[in-house]
XYZ file of C-alpha atoms in Angstrom:
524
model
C 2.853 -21.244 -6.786
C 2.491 -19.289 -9.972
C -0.997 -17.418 -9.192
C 0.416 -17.568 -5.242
C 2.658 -14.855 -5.283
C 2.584 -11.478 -6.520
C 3.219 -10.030 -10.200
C 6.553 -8.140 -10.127
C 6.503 -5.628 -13.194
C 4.090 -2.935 -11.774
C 3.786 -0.362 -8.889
C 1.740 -2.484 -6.391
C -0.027 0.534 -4.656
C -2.277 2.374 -7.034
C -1.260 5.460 -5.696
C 2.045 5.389 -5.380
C 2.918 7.100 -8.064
C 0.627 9.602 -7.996
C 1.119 13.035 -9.126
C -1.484 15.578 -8.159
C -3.503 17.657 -10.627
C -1.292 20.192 -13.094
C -3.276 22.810 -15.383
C -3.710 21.546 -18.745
C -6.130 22.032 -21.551
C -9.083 19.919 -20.852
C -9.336 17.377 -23.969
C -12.527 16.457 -25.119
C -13.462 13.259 -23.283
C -15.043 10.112 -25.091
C -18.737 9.743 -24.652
C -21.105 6.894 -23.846
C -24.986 6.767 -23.798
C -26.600 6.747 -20.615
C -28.072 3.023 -20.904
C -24.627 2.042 -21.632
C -22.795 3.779 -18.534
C -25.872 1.714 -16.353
C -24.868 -1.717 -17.927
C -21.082 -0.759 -17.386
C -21.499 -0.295 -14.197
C -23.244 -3.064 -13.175
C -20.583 -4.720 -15.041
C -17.768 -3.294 -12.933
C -19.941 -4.182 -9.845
C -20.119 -8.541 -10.898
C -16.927 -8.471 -11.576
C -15.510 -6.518 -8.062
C -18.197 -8.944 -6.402
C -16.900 -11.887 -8.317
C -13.142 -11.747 -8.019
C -12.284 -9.680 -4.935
C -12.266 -11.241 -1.587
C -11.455 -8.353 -0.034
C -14.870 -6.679 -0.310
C -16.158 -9.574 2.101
C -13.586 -9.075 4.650
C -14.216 -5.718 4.897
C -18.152 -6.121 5.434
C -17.460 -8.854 7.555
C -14.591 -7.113 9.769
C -14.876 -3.630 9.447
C -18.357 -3.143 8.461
C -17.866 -1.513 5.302
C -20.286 -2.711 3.396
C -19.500 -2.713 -0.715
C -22.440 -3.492 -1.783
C -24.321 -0.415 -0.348
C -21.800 1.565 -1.600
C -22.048 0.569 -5.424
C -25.899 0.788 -5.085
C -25.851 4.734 -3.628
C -23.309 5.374 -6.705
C -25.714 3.368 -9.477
C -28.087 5.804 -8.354
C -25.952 9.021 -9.290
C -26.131 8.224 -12.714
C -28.636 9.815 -14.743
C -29.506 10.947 -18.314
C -28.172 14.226 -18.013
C -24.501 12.626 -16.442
C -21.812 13.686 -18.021
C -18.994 11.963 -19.125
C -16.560 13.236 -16.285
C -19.405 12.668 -13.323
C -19.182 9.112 -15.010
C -15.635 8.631 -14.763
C -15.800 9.855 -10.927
C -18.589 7.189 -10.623
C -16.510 4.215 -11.258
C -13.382 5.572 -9.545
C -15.540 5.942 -6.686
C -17.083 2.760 -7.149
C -13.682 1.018 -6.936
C -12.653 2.917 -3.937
C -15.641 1.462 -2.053
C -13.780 -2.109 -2.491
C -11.348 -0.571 0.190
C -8.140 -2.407 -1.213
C -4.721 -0.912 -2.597
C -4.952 -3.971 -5.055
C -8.356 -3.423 -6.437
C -8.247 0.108 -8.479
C -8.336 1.982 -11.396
C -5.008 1.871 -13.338
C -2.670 4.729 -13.841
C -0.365 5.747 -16.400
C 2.403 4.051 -15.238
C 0.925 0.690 -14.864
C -0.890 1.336 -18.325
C 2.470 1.767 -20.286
C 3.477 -1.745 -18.441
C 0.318 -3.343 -19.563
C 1.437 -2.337 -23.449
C 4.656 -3.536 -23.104
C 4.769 -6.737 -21.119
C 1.087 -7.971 -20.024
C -0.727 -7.340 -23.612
C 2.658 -9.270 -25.758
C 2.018 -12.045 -23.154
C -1.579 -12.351 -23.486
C -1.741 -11.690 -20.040
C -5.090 -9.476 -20.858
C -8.051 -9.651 -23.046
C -7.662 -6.580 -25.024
C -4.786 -5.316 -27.349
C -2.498 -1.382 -27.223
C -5.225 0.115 -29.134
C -7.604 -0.123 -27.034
C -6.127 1.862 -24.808
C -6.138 4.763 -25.654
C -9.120 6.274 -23.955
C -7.727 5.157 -20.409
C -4.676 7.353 -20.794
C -7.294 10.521 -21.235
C -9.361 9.469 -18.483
C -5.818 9.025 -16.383
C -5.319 12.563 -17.190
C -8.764 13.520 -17.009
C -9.322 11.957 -13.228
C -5.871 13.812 -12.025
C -6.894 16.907 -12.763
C -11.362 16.733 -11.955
C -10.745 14.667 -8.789
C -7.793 16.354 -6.847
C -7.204 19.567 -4.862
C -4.328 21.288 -5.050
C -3.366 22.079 -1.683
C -0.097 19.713 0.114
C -0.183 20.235 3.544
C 2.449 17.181 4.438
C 0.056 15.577 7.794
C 1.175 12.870 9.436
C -0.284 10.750 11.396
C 1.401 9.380 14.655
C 0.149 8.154 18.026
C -3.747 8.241 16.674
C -3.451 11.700 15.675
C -2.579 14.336 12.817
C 0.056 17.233 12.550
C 1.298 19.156 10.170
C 4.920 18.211 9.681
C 6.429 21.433 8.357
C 5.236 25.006 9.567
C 3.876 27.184 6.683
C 2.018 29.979 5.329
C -1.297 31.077 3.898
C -2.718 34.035 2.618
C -0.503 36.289 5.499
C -0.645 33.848 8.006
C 1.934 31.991 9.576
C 1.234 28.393 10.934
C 3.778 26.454 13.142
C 5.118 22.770 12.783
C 2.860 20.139 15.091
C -0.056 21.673 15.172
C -2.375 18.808 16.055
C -5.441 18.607 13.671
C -9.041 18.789 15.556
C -11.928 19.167 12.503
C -12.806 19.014 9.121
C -15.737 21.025 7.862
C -16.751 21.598 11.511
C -16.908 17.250 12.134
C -14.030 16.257 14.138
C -11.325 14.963 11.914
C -11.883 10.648 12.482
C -15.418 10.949 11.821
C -14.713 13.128 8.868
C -12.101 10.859 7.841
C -14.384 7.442 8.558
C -16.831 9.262 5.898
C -14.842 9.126 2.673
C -14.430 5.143 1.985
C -16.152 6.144 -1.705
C -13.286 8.685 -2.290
C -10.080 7.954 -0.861
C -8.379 3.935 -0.817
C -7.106 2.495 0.708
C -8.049 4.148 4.155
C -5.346 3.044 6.733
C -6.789 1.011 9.628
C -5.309 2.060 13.445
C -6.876 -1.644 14.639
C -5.452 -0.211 18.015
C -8.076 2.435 18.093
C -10.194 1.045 15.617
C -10.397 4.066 13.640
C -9.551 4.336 9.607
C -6.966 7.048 8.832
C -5.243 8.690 5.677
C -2.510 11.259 5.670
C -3.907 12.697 2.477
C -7.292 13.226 3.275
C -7.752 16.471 2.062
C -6.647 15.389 -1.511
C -10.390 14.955 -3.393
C -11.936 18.135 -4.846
C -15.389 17.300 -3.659
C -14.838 17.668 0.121
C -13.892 21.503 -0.834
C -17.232 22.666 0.141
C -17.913 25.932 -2.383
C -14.089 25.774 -3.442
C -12.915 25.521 0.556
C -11.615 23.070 2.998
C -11.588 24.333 6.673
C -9.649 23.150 9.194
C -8.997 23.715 12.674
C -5.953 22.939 14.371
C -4.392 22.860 18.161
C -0.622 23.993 18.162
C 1.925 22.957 21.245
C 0.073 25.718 23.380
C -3.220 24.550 22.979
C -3.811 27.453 20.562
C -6.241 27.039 18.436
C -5.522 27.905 14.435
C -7.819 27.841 11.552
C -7.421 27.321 8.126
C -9.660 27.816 5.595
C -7.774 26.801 2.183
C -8.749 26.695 -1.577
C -9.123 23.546 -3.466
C -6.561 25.514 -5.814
C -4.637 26.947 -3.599
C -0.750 26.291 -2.183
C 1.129 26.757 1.001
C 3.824 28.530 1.233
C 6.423 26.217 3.760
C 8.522 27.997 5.932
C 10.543 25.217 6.784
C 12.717 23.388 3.886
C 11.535 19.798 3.534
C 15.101 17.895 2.392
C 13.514 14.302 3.143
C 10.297 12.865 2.170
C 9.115 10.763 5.118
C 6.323 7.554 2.255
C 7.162 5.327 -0.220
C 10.222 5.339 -1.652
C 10.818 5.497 -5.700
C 11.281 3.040 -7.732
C 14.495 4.605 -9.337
C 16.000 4.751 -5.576
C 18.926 2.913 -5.384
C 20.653 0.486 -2.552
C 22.703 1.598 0.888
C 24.553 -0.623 2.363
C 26.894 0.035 5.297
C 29.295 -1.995 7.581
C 29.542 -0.705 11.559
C 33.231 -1.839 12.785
C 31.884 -1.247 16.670
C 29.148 -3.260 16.742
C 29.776 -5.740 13.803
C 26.443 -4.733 12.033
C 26.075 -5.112 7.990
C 23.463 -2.570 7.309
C 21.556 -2.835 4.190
C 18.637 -0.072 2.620
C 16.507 -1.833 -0.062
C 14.121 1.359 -1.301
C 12.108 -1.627 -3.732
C 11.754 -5.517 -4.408
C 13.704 -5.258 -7.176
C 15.608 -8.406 -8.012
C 19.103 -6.622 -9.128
C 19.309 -4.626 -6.114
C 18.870 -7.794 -4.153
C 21.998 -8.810 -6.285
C 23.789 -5.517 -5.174
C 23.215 -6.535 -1.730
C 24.029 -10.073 -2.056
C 27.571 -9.062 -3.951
C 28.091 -6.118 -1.051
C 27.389 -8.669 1.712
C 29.915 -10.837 0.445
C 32.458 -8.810 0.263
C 31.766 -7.420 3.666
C 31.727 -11.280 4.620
C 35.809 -11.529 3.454
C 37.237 -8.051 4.775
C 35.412 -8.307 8.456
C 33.471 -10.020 11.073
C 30.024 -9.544 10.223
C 27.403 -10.323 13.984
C 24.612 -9.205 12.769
C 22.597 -7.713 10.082
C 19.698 -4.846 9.606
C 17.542 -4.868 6.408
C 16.050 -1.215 6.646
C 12.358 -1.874 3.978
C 11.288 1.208 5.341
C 9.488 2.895 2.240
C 9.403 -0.451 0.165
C 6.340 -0.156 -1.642
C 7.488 -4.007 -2.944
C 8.033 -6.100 -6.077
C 9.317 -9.700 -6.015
C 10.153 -11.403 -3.369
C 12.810 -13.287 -5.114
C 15.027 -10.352 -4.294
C 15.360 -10.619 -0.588
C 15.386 -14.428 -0.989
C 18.635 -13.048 -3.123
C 20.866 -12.528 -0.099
C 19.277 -14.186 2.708
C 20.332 -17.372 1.150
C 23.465 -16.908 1.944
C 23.169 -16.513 5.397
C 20.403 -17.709 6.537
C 20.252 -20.930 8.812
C 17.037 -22.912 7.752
C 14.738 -22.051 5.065
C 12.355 -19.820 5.029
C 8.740 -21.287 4.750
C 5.015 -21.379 5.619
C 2.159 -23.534 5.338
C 0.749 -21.306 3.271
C -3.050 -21.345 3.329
C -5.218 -18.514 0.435
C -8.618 -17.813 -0.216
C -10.394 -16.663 -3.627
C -13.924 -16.460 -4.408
C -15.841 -19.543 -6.097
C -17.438 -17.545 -8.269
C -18.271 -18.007 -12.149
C -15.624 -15.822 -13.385
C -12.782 -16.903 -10.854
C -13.496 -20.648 -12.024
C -13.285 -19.824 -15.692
C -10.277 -17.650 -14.937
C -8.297 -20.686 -12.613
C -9.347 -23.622 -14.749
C -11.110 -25.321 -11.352
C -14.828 -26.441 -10.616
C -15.959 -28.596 -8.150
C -15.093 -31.951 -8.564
C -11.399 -30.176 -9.669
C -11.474 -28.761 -6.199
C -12.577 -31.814 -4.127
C -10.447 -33.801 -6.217
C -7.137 -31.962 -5.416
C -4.635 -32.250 -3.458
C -3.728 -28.117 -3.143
C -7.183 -27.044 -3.451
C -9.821 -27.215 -1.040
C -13.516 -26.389 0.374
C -12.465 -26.919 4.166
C -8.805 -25.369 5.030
C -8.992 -25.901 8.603
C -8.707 -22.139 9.672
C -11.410 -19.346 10.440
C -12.851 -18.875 6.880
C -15.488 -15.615 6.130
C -19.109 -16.487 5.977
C -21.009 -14.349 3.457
C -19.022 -15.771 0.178
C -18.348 -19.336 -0.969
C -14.564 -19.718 -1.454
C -12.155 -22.046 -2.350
C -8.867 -22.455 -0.663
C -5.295 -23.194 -1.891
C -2.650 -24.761 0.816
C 0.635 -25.465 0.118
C 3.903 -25.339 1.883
C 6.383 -22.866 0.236
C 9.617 -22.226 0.444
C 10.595 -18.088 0.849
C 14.223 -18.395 1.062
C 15.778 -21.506 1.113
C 19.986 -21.743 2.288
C 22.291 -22.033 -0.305
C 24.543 -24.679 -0.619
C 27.342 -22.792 0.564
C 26.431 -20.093 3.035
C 28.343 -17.205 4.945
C 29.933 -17.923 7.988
C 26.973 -16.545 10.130
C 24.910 -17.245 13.245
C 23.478 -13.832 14.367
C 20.214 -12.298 14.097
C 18.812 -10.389 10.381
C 16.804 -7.414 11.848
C 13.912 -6.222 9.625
C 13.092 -2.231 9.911
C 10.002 -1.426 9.207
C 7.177 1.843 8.686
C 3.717 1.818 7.560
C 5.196 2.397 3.976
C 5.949 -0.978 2.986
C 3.595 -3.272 1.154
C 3.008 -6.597 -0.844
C 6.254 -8.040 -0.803
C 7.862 -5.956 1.616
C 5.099 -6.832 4.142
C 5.671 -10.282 3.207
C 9.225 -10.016 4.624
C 8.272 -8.521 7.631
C 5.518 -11.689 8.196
C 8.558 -14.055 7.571
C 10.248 -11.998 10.872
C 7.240 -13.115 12.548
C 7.772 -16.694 11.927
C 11.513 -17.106 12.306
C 13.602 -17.104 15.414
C 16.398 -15.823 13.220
C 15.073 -12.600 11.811
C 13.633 -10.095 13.993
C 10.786 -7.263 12.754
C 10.739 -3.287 13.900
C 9.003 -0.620 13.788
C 5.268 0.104 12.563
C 3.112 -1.754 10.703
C 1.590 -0.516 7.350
C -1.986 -0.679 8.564
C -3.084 -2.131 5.097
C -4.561 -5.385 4.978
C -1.307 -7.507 3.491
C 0.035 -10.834 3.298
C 0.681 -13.127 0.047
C -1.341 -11.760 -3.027
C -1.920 -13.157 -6.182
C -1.306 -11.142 -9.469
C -4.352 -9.163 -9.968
C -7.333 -9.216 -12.755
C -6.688 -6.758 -15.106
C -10.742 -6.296 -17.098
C -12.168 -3.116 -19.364
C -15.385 -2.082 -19.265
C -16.996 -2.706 -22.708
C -18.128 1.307 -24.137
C -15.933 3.564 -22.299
C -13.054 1.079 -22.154
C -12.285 2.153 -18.661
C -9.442 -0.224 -17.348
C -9.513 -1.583 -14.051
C -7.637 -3.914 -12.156
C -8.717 -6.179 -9.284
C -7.213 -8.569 -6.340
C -8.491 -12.171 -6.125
C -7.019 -13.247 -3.304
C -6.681 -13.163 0.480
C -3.923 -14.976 2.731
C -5.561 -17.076 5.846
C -1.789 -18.421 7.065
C -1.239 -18.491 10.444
C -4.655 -16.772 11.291
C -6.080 -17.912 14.651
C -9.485 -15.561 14.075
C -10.713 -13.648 10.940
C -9.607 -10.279 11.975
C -5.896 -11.887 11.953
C -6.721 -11.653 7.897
C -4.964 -8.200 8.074
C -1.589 -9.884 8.404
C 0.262 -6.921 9.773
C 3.168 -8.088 12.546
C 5.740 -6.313 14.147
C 7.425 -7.977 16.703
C 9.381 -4.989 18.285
C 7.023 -1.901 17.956
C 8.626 1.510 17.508
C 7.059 4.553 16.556
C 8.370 7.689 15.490
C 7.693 11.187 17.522
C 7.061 14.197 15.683
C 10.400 15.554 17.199
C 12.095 12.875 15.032
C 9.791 12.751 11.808
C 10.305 16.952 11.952
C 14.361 16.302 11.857
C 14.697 13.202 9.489
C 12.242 15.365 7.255
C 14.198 18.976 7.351
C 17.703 17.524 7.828
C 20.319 17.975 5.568
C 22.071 15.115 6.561
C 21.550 11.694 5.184
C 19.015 9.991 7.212
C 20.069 6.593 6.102
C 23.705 7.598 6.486
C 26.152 5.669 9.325
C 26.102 9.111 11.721
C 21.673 9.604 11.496
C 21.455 6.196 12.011
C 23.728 5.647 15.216
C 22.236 9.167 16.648
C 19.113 9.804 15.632
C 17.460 6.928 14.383
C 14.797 5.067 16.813
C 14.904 1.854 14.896
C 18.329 1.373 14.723
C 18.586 2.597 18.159
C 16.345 -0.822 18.611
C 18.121 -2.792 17.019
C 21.731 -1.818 19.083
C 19.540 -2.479 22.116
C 18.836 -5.730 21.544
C 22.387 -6.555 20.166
C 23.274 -5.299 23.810
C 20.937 -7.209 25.416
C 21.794 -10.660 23.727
């Protein structure tokens, strides 16, 4: 299962750890020749093509069509582009792939690149190298973004603004509901900007693509403004015409960030005398902090009666998934597993890159042409099935029989998400909330390539999980089994609250998940 599972030293979302555009001094940028930003990107487009299965899904499913994409963007590149219109060029060009694994890197992932992937021959180019990347990191955070941070949400199929707030004199209440952008009402605007914000968020419910941040790209400032019209609780209507370097002022104090957690967040773990309950906040897959838990569950194990227990992954943007596997062993009652059935592209480069042709393939006993599940029809894959093991029991376990309830918000992913699909397929553990509305389920460790001239560095994913699918849509792998959704009354207090929203009091009074979870404790 090495290539299986997902590489646990980097941020897994590209943009998780972004930070928005700060002034600086604009360095001088390097510069390619025109024929050679052509041949680069044509480059960048065989090897998307070539390694990401993704792309295919998405024309197949969605109708988002890659290819048409990267042929509209080939065509903005001309003699007289500059160096920056370039770099926009193939950040837009990866965008188009519509995948959180298939991106541009960022700082962050660069200075894990240097220190683990490039010692470990893990890539084809050496710390030198990469030096331009860090400029164009910098360069790309300050060209591409707006300033403005309005805090939407979306909830129920719509957006509001979370926090009331000011501009230029005028005061704007807390959930307002967002009608229009640039005069186009706000899904169709948002449905329009798969080259320049990914991944988009799919509402499969209403079949509509969504992202809270929207408004974050420079270029839909049309002449330096974004205008916007909102509805507030009256039906009055409130517009906002904002500059792409301009800031609200808030009027209400934001205490809680309501996204994905950081990595530097830390475990909470809780026991509930009443109701028996070992609760347990894990903010990332890290493997110590599943050792935190493991050592805090035992202890709660010897000083009371423990009937159930919650894992809160709410804002787990992942990791490893050897760290919930950590403390479920102790308690769980069977392992863990799935017939676990993946799909990568038989292309030239993914052959070279796997070690596999052919004959390998027919000739193997994991690897296959014919998987026995809905497959996509517009690329030649192969297939990889093999039953794995998630969690399996120690061999000496806690005394426990009860249920291990998973909470769950749109802000989990790779590992996290992989979690909540074990819920689905285990009477023991039991999945609420929302799902992340990102296409999910067991990833490999993404390509890592740079572009020959500019030495743009890119990563992308090469694989897609068919387990369990009955029809190709079901490729999206996002399960819940218990839906819960939050109301903007609730995302306006666990955001301005002082109090700590994963603390014993929020959870038993204000929290609708946990309020889930009591009811079925109730219930059973």
């Amino acid at each position: 299962m090495k290539y299986l599972l997902s590489i646990t030293i980097c941020f897994l979302l590209a943009d998780c750890s972004l930070v928005k555009a700060q002034n600086h001094a604009p360095k001088e940028l390097p510069r390619i020749a025109y024929a050679e930003m052509l041949k680069e990107h044509d480059t960048l487009v065989s090897y998307i093509k070539q390694i990401s299965p993704v792309i295919y899904y998405n024309k197949e499913v969605r109708g988002i069509d890659f290819s048409h994409y990267a042929r509209q963007l080939k065509k903005k590149i001309t003699p007289k582009t500059t160096m920056g219109e370039y770099l926009q060029i193939l950040k837009k060009t990866l965008n188009a792939a519509q995948d959180g694994h298939t991106s541009q890197v960022n700082s962050t992932l660069l200075d894990v690149v240097k220190e683990y992937w490039i010692p470990a021959k893990l890539v084809a180019f050496g710390s030198a190298s990469t030096a331009n990347m860090y400029d164009y990191v910098r360069y790309l955070k300050e060209a591409y973004y707006a300033k403005p941070e309005l805090n939407l949400i979306y909830t129920s199929g719509e957006y509001y603004n979370m926090l009331a707030f000011s501009y230029k004199g005028t005061d704007y209440p807390a959930g307002m509901k967002l009608l229009s952008c640039n005069g186009k009402n706000i899904h169709g605007f948002v449905k329009t900007l798969t080259e320049l914000v990914s991944p988009l968020r799919w509402d499969r419910e209403r079949n509509r693509v969504y992202d809270e941040n929207f408004y974050w790209p420079a270029e839909i400032y049309k002449n330096g403004v974004l205008k916007l019209i909102f509805a507030d609780k009256n039906n009055v209507s409130h517009q906002l015409n904002i500059g792409k370097q301009d800031t609200v002022t808030y009027l209400d104090n934001k205490n809680n960030d309501y996204g994905y957690l950081s990595q530097t967040d830390t475990v909470i773990t809780h026991y509930f005398e009443k109701t028996g309950i070992f609760y347990a906040k894990i903010p990332a897959m890290r493997e110590e902090l599943g050792d935190t838990i493991k050592r805090r569950l035992v202890a709660a194990f010897q000083q009371h009666k423990v009937k159930s227990m919650v894992i809160d992954i709410r804002g787990n943007g992942g990791g490893s998934d050897n760290t919930y596997s950590k403390f479920l062993s102790k308690i769980v009652q069977d392992t863990l597993k799935k017939k676990v059935v993946v799909a990568r592209n038989f292309s030239p480069y993914i052959q070279a890159q796997y070690h596999i042709n052919r004959d390998s393939v027919l000739k193997s006993n994991t690897y296959t042409f014919n998987p026995g599940v809905p497959t996509l029809r517009s690329q030649e894959m192969y297939y990889i099935k093999q039953d794995f093991n998630f969690v399996v029991p120690d061999s000496v376990t806690l005394p426990f029989d009860g249920k291990i309830y998973v909470l769950q918000d749109k802000f989990i992913y790779s590992s996290a998400s992989n979690l909540s699909s074990l819920a689905n397929n285990s009477e023991q553990l039991v999945s609420i909330g929302e799902t992340p509305d990102l296409l999910s389920g067991l990833q490999a460790s993404t390509l890592m390539m740079m572009l020959p001239y500019s030495k743009f560095i890119f990563r992308v994913e090469p694989q897609i999980d068919l387990t369990d699918i009955k029809k190709v849509d079901d490729i999206f792998q996002n399960h819940v089994e218990y839906p819960v959704q939050y109301s903007m009354e609730n995302l306006y207090l666990r955001t301005t609250t002082k109090a700590h929203i994963y603390g014993k009091d929020f959870l038993q009074r204000h929290d609708p998940m946990f309020a889930k979870v009591l009811e079925l404790e109730k219930i059973e």
